[in-house]
JSON list of C-alpha atoms in Angstrom, two decimals:
[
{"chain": "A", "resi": 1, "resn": "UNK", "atom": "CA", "xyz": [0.00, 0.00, 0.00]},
{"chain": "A", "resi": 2, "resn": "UNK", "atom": "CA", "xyz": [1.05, 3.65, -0.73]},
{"chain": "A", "resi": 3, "resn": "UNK", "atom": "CA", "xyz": [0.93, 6.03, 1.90]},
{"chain": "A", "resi": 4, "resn": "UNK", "atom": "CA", "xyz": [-2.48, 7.63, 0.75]},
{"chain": "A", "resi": 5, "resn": "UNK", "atom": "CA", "xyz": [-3.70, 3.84, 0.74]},
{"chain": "A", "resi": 6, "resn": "UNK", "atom": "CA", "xyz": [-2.72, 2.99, 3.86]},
{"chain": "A", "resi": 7, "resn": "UNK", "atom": "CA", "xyz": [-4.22, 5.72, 5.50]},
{"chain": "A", "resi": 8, "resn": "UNK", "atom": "CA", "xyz": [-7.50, 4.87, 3.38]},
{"chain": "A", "resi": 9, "resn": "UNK", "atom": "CA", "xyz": [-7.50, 1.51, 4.53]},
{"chain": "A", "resi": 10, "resn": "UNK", "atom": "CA", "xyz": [-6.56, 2.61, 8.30]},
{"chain": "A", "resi": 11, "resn": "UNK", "atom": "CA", "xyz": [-9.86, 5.01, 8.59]},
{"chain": "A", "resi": 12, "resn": "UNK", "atom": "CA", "xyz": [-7.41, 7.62, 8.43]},
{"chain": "A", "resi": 13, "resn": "UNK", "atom": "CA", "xyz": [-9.64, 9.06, 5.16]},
{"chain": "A", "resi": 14, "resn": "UNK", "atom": "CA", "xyz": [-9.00, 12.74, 6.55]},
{"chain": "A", "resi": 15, "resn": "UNK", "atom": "CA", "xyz": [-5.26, 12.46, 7.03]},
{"chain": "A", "resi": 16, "resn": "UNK", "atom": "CA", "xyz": [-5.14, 11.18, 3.48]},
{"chain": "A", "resi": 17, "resn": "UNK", "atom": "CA", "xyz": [-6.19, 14.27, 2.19]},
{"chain": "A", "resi": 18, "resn": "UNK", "atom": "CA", "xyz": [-4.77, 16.51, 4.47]},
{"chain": "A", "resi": 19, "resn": "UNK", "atom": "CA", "xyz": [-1.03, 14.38, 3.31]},
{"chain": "A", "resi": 20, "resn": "UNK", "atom": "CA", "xyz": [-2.53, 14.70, -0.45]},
{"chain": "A", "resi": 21, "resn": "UNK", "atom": "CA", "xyz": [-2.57, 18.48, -0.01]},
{"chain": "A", "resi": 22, "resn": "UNK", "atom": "CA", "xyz": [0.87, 18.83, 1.57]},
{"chain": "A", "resi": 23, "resn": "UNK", "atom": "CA", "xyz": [2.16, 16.99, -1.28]},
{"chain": "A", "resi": 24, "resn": "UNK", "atom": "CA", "xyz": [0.25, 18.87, -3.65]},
{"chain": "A", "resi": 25, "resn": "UNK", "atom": "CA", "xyz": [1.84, 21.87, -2.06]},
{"chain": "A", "resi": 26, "resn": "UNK", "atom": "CA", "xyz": [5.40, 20.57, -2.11]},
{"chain": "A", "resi": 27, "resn": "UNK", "atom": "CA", "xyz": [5.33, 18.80, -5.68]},
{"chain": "A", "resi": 28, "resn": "UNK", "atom": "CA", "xyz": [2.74, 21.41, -7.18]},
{"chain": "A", "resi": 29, "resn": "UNK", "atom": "CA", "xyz": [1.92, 19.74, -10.94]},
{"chain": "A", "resi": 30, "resn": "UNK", "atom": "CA", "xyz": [4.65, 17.15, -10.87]},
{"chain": "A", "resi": 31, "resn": "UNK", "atom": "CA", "xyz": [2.48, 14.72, -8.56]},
{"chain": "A", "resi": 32, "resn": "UNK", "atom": "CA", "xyz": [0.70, 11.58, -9.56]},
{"chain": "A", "resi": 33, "resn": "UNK", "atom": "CA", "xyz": [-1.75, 9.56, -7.52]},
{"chain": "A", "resi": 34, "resn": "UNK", "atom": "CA", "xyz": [-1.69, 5.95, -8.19]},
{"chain": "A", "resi": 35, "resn": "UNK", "atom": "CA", "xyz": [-4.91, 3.83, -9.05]},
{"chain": "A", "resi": 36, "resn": "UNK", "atom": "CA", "xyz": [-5.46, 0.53, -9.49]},
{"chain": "A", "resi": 37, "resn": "UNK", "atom": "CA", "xyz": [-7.92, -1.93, -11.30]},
{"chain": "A", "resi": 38, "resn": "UNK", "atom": "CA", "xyz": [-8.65, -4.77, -9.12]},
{"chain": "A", "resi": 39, "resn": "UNK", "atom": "CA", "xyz": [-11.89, -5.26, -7.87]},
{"chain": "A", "resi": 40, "resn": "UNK", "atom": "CA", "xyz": [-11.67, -6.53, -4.46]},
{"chain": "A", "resi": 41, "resn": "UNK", "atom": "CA", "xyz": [-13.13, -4.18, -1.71]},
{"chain": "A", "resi": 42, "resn": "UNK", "atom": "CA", "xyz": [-10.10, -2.81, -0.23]},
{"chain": "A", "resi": 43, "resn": "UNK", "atom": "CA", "xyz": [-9.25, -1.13, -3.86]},
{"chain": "A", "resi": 44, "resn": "UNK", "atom": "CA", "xyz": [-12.81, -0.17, -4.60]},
{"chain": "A", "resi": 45, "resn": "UNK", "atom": "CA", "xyz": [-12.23, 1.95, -1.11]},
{"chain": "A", "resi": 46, "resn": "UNK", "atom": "CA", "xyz": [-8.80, 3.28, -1.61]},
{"chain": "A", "resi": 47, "resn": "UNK", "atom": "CA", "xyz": [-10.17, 3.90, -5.68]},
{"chain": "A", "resi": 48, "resn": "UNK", "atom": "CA", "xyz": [-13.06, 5.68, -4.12]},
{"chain": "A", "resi": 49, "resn": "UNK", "atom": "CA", "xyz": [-11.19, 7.89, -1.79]},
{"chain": "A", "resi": 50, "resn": "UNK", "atom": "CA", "xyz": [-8.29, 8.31, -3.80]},
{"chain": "A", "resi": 51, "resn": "UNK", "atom": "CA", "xyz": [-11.00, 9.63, -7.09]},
{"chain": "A", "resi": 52, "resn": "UNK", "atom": "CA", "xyz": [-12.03, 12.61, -4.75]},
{"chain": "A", "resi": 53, "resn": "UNK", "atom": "CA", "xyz": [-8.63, 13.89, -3.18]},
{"chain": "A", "resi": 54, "resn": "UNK", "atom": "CA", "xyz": [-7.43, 13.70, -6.90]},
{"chain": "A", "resi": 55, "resn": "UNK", "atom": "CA", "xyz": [-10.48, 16.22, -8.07]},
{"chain": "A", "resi": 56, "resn": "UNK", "atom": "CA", "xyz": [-10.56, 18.08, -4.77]},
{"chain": "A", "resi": 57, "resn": "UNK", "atom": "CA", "xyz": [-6.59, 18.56, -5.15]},
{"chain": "A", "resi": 58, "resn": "UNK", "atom": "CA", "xyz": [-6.40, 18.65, -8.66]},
{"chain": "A", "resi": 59, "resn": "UNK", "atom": "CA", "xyz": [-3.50, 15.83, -8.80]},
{"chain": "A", "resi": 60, "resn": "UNK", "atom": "CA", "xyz": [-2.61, 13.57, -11.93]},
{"chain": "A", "resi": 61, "resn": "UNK", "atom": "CA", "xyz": [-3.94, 10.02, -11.58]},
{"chain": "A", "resi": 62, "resn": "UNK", "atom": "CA", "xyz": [-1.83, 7.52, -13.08]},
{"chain": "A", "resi": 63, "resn": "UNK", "atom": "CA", "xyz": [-3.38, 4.02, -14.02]},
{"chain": "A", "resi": 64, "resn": "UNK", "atom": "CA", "xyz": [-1.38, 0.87, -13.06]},
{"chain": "A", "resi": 65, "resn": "UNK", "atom": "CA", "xyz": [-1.92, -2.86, -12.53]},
{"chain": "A", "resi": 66, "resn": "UNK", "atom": "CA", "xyz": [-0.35, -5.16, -9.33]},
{"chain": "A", "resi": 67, "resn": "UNK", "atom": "CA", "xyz": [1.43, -7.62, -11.84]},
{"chain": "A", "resi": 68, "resn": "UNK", "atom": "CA", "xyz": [2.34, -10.86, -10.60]},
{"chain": "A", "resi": 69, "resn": "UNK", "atom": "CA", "xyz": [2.55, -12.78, -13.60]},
{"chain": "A", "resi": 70, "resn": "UNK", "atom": "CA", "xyz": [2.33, -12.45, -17.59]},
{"chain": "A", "resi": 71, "resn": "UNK", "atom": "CA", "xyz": [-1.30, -13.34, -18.48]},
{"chain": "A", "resi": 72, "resn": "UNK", "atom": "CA", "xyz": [-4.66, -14.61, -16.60]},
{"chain": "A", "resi": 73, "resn": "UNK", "atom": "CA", "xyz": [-4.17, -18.16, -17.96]},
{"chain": "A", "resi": 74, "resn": "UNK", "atom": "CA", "xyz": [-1.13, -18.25, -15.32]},
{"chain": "A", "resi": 75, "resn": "UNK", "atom": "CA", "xyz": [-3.63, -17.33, -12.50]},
{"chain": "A", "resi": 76, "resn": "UNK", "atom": "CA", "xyz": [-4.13, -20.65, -11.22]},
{"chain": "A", "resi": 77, "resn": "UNK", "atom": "CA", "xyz": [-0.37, -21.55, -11.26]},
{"chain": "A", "resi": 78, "resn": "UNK", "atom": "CA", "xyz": [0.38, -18.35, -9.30]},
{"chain": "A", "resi": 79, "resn": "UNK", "atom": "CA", "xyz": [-2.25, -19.30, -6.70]},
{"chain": "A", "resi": 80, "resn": "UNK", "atom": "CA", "xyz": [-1.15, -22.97, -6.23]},
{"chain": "A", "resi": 81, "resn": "UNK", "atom": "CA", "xyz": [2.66, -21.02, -6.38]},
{"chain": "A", "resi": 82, "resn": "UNK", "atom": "CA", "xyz": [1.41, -18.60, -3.65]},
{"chain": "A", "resi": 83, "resn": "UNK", "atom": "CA", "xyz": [0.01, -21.31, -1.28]},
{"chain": "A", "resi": 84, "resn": "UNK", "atom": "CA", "xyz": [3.02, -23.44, -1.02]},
{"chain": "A", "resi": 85, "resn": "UNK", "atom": "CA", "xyz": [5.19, -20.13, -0.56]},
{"chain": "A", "resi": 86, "resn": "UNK", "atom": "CA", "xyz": [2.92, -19.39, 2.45]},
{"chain": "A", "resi": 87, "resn": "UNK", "atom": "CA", "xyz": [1.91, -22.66, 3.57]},
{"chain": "A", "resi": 88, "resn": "UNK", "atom": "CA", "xyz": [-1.36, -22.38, 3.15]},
{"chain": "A", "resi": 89, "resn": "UNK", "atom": "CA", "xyz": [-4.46, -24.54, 1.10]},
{"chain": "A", "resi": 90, "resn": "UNK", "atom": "CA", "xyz": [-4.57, -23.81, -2.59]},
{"chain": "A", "resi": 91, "resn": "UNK", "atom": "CA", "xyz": [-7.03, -21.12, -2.30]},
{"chain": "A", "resi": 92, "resn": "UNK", "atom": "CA", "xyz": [-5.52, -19.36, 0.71]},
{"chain": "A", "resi": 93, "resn": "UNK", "atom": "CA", "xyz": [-2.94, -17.64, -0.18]},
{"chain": "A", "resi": 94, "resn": "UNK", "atom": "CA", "xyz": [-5.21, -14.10, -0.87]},
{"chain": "A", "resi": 95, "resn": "UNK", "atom": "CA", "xyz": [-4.60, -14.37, -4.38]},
{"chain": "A", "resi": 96, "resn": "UNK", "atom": "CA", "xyz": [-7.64, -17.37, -5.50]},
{"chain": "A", "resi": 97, "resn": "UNK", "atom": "CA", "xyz": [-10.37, -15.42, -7.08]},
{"chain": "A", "resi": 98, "resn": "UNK", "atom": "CA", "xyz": [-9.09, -12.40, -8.74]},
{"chain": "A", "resi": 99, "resn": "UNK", "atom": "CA", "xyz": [-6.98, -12.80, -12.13]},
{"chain": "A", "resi": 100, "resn": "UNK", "atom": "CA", "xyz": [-6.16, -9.11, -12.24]},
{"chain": "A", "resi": 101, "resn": "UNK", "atom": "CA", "xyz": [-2.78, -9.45, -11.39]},
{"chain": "A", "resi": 102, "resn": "UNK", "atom": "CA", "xyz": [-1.22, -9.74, -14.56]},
{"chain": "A", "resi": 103, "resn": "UNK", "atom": "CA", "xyz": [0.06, -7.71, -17.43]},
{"chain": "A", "resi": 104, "resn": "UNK", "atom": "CA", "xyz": [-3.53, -6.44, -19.14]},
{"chain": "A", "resi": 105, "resn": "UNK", "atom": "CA", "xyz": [-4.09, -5.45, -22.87]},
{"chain": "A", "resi": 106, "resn": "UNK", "atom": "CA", "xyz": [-5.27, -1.77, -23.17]},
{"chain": "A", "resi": 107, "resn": "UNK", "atom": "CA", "xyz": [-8.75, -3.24, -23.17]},
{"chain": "A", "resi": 108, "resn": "UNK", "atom": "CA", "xyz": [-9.31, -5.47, -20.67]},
{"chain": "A", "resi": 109, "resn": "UNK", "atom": "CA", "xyz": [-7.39, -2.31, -18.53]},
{"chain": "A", "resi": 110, "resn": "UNK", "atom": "CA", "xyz": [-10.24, -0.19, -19.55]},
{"chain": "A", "resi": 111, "resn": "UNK", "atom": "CA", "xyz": [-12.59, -2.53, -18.40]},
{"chain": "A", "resi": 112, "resn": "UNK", "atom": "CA", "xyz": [-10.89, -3.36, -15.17]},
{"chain": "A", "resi": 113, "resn": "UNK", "atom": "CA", "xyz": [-10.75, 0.00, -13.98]},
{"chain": "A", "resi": 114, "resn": "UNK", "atom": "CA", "xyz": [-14.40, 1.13, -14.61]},
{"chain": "A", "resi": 115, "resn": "UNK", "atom": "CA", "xyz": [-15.68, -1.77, -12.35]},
{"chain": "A", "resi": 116, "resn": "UNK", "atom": "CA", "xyz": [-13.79, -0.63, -9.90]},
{"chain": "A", "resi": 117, "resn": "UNK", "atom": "CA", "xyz": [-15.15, 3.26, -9.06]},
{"chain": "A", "resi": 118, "resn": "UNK", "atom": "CA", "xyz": [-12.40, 4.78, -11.56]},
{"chain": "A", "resi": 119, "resn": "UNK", "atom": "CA", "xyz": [-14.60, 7.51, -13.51]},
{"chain": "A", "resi": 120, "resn": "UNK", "atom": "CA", "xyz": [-14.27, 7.30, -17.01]},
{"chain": "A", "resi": 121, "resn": "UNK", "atom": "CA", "xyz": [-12.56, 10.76, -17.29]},
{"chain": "A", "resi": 122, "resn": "UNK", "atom": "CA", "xyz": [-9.95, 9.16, -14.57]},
{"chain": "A", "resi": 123, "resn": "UNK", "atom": "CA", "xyz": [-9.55, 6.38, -16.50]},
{"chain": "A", "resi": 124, "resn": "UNK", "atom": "CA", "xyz": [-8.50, 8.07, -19.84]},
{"chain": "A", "resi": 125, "resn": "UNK", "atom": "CA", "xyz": [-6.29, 11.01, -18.17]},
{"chain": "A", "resi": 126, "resn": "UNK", "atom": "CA", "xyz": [-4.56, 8.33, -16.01]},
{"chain": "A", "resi": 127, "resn": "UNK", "atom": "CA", "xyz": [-3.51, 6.92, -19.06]},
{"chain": "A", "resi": 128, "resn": "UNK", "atom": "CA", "xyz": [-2.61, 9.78, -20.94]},
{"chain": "A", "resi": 129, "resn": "UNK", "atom": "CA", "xyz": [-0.45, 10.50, -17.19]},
{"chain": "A", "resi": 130, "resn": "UNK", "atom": "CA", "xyz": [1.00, 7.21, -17.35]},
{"chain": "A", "resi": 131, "resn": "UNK", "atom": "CA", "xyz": [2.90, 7.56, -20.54]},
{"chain": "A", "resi": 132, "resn": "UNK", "atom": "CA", "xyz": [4.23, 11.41, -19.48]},
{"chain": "A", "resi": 133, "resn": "UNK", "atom": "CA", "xyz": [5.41, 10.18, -15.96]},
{"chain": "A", "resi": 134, "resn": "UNK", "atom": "CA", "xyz": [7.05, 6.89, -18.30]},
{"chain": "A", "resi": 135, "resn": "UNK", "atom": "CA", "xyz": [8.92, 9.72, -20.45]},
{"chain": "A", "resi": 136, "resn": "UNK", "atom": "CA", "xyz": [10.16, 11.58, -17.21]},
{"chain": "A", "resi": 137, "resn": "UNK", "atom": "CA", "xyz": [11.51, 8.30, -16.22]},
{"chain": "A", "resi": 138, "resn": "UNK", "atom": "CA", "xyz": [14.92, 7.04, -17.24]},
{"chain": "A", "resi": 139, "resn": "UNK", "atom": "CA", "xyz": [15.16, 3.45, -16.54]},
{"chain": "A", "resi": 140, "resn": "UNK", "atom": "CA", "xyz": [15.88, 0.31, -18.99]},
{"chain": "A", "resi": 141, "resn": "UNK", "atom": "CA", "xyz": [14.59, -2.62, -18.52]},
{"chain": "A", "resi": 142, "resn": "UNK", "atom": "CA", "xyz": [16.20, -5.79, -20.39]},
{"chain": "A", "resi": 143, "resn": "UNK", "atom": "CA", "xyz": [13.01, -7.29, -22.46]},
{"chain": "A", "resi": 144, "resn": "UNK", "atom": "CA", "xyz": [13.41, -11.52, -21.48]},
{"chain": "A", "resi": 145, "resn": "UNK", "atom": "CA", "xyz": [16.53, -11.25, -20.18]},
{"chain": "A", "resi": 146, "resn": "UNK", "atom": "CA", "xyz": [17.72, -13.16, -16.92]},
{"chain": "A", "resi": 147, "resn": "UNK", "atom": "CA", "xyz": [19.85, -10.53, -14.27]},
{"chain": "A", "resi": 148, "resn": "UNK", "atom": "CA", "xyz": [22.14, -13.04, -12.45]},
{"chain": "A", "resi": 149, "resn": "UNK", "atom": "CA", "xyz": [25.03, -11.69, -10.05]},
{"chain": "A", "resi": 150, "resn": "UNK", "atom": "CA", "xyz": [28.38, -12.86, -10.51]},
{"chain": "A", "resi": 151, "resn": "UNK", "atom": "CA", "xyz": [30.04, -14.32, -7.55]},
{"chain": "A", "resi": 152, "resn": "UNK", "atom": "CA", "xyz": [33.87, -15.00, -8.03]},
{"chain": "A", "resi": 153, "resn": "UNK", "atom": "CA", "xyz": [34.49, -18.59, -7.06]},
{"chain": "A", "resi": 154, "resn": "UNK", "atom": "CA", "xyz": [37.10, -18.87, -4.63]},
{"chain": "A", "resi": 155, "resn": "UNK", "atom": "CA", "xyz": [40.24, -20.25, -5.99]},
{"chain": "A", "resi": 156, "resn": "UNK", "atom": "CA", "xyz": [39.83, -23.29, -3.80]},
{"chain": "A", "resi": 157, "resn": "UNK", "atom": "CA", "xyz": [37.22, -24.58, -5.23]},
{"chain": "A", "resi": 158, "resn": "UNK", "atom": "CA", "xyz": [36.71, -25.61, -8.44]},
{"chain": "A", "resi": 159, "resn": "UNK", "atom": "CA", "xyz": [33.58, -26.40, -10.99]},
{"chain": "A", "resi": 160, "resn": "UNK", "atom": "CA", "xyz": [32.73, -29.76, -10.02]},
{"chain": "A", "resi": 161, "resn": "UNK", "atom": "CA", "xyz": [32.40, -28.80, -5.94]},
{"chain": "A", "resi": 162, "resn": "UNK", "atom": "CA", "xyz": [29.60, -26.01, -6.95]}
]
C-alpha cells in the first residue's frame, strides 16, 4: 500500500487528504496519484477515496496494474505457487479469485478500472499521465533477459564442488 492507501484503509480518510494536499503543495503539478484496477473491496475503497482527493486537489492520476505474472491463464499456477510459498491450502494464499494481477491489454485495462469506481474521465487522463510520468523516467529494462550476479568462485574450489 502507498501512503495515501494505507491511511485509506486505516480510517485515516481525513489524514489522506490533508497528506494529499501537503504533497500537492510541495510537488505542485509534478504529482501523480496511483490507481489501481482490481476489484476486491479494499481497492474499490482506496479507488473511491483516492477519485475525490485527486479532483478536490487537482492531482494527476496515473493508471497501473499489481502484476504478478504475464497473463490470466497463469492465474491458477500463481495461486497454487502462492500457497506453497505461504503454507497455506490452494485457495488461501489471498490471491484465488481475482486474475487481475497480470500484465492487461489496453482493453481489458479499460474494463478493469471502470468496475472498480475509476470515472471514465480518470480512467483516460490516467492513461494519458501514465505515458508522461514513463517519459520523465529514465530506466531500462532488459526485455526476457535473466539478471544473475556474478560471484567470483574462490580459488579453492573448483567447478565440479559447486
Amino acid at each position: 500500500s502507498g501512503i495515501l492507501s494505507k491511511r485509506i484503509l486505516d480510517g485515516q480518510v481525513d489524514d489522506a487528504f490533508e497528506l494529499a494536499k501537503k504533497l500537492k503543495k510541495e510537488f505542485k503539478d509534478d504529482i501523480y496519484i496511483e490507481l489501481q484496477g482490481h476489484y476486491f473491496p479494499e481497492q474499490l475503497r482506496v479507488n473511491a477515496v483516492l477519485s475525490q482527493i485527486i479532483d478536490e486537489y487537482n492531482i494527476k492520476p496515473i493508471v497501473t496494474t499489481d502484476a504478478h505474472y504475464k497473463s490470466p491463464r497463469q492465474h491458477e499456477l500463481h495461486t497454487a505457487i502462492k500457497s506453497i510459498s505461504y503454507g497455506t491450502k490452494y485457495g488461501e494464499s489471498g490471491f484465488s479469485g481475482n486474475p487481475t494481477y497480470c500484465l492487461l491489454d489496453s482493453n481489458k485495462l479499460k474494463f478493469e478500472f471502470l468496475e472498480s469506481n475509476i470515472t471514465k474521465k480518470q480512467l483516460e487522463e490516467s492513461m494519458k499521465n501514465s505515458m508522461e510520468l514513463a517519459d520523465k523516467c529514465n530506466g531500462r529494462m532488459e526485455k526476457y533477459g535473466t539478471i544473475v550476479p556474478n560471484f567470483p568462485i574462490p580459488e579453492e574450489f573448483d567447478e565440479t564442488q559447486i
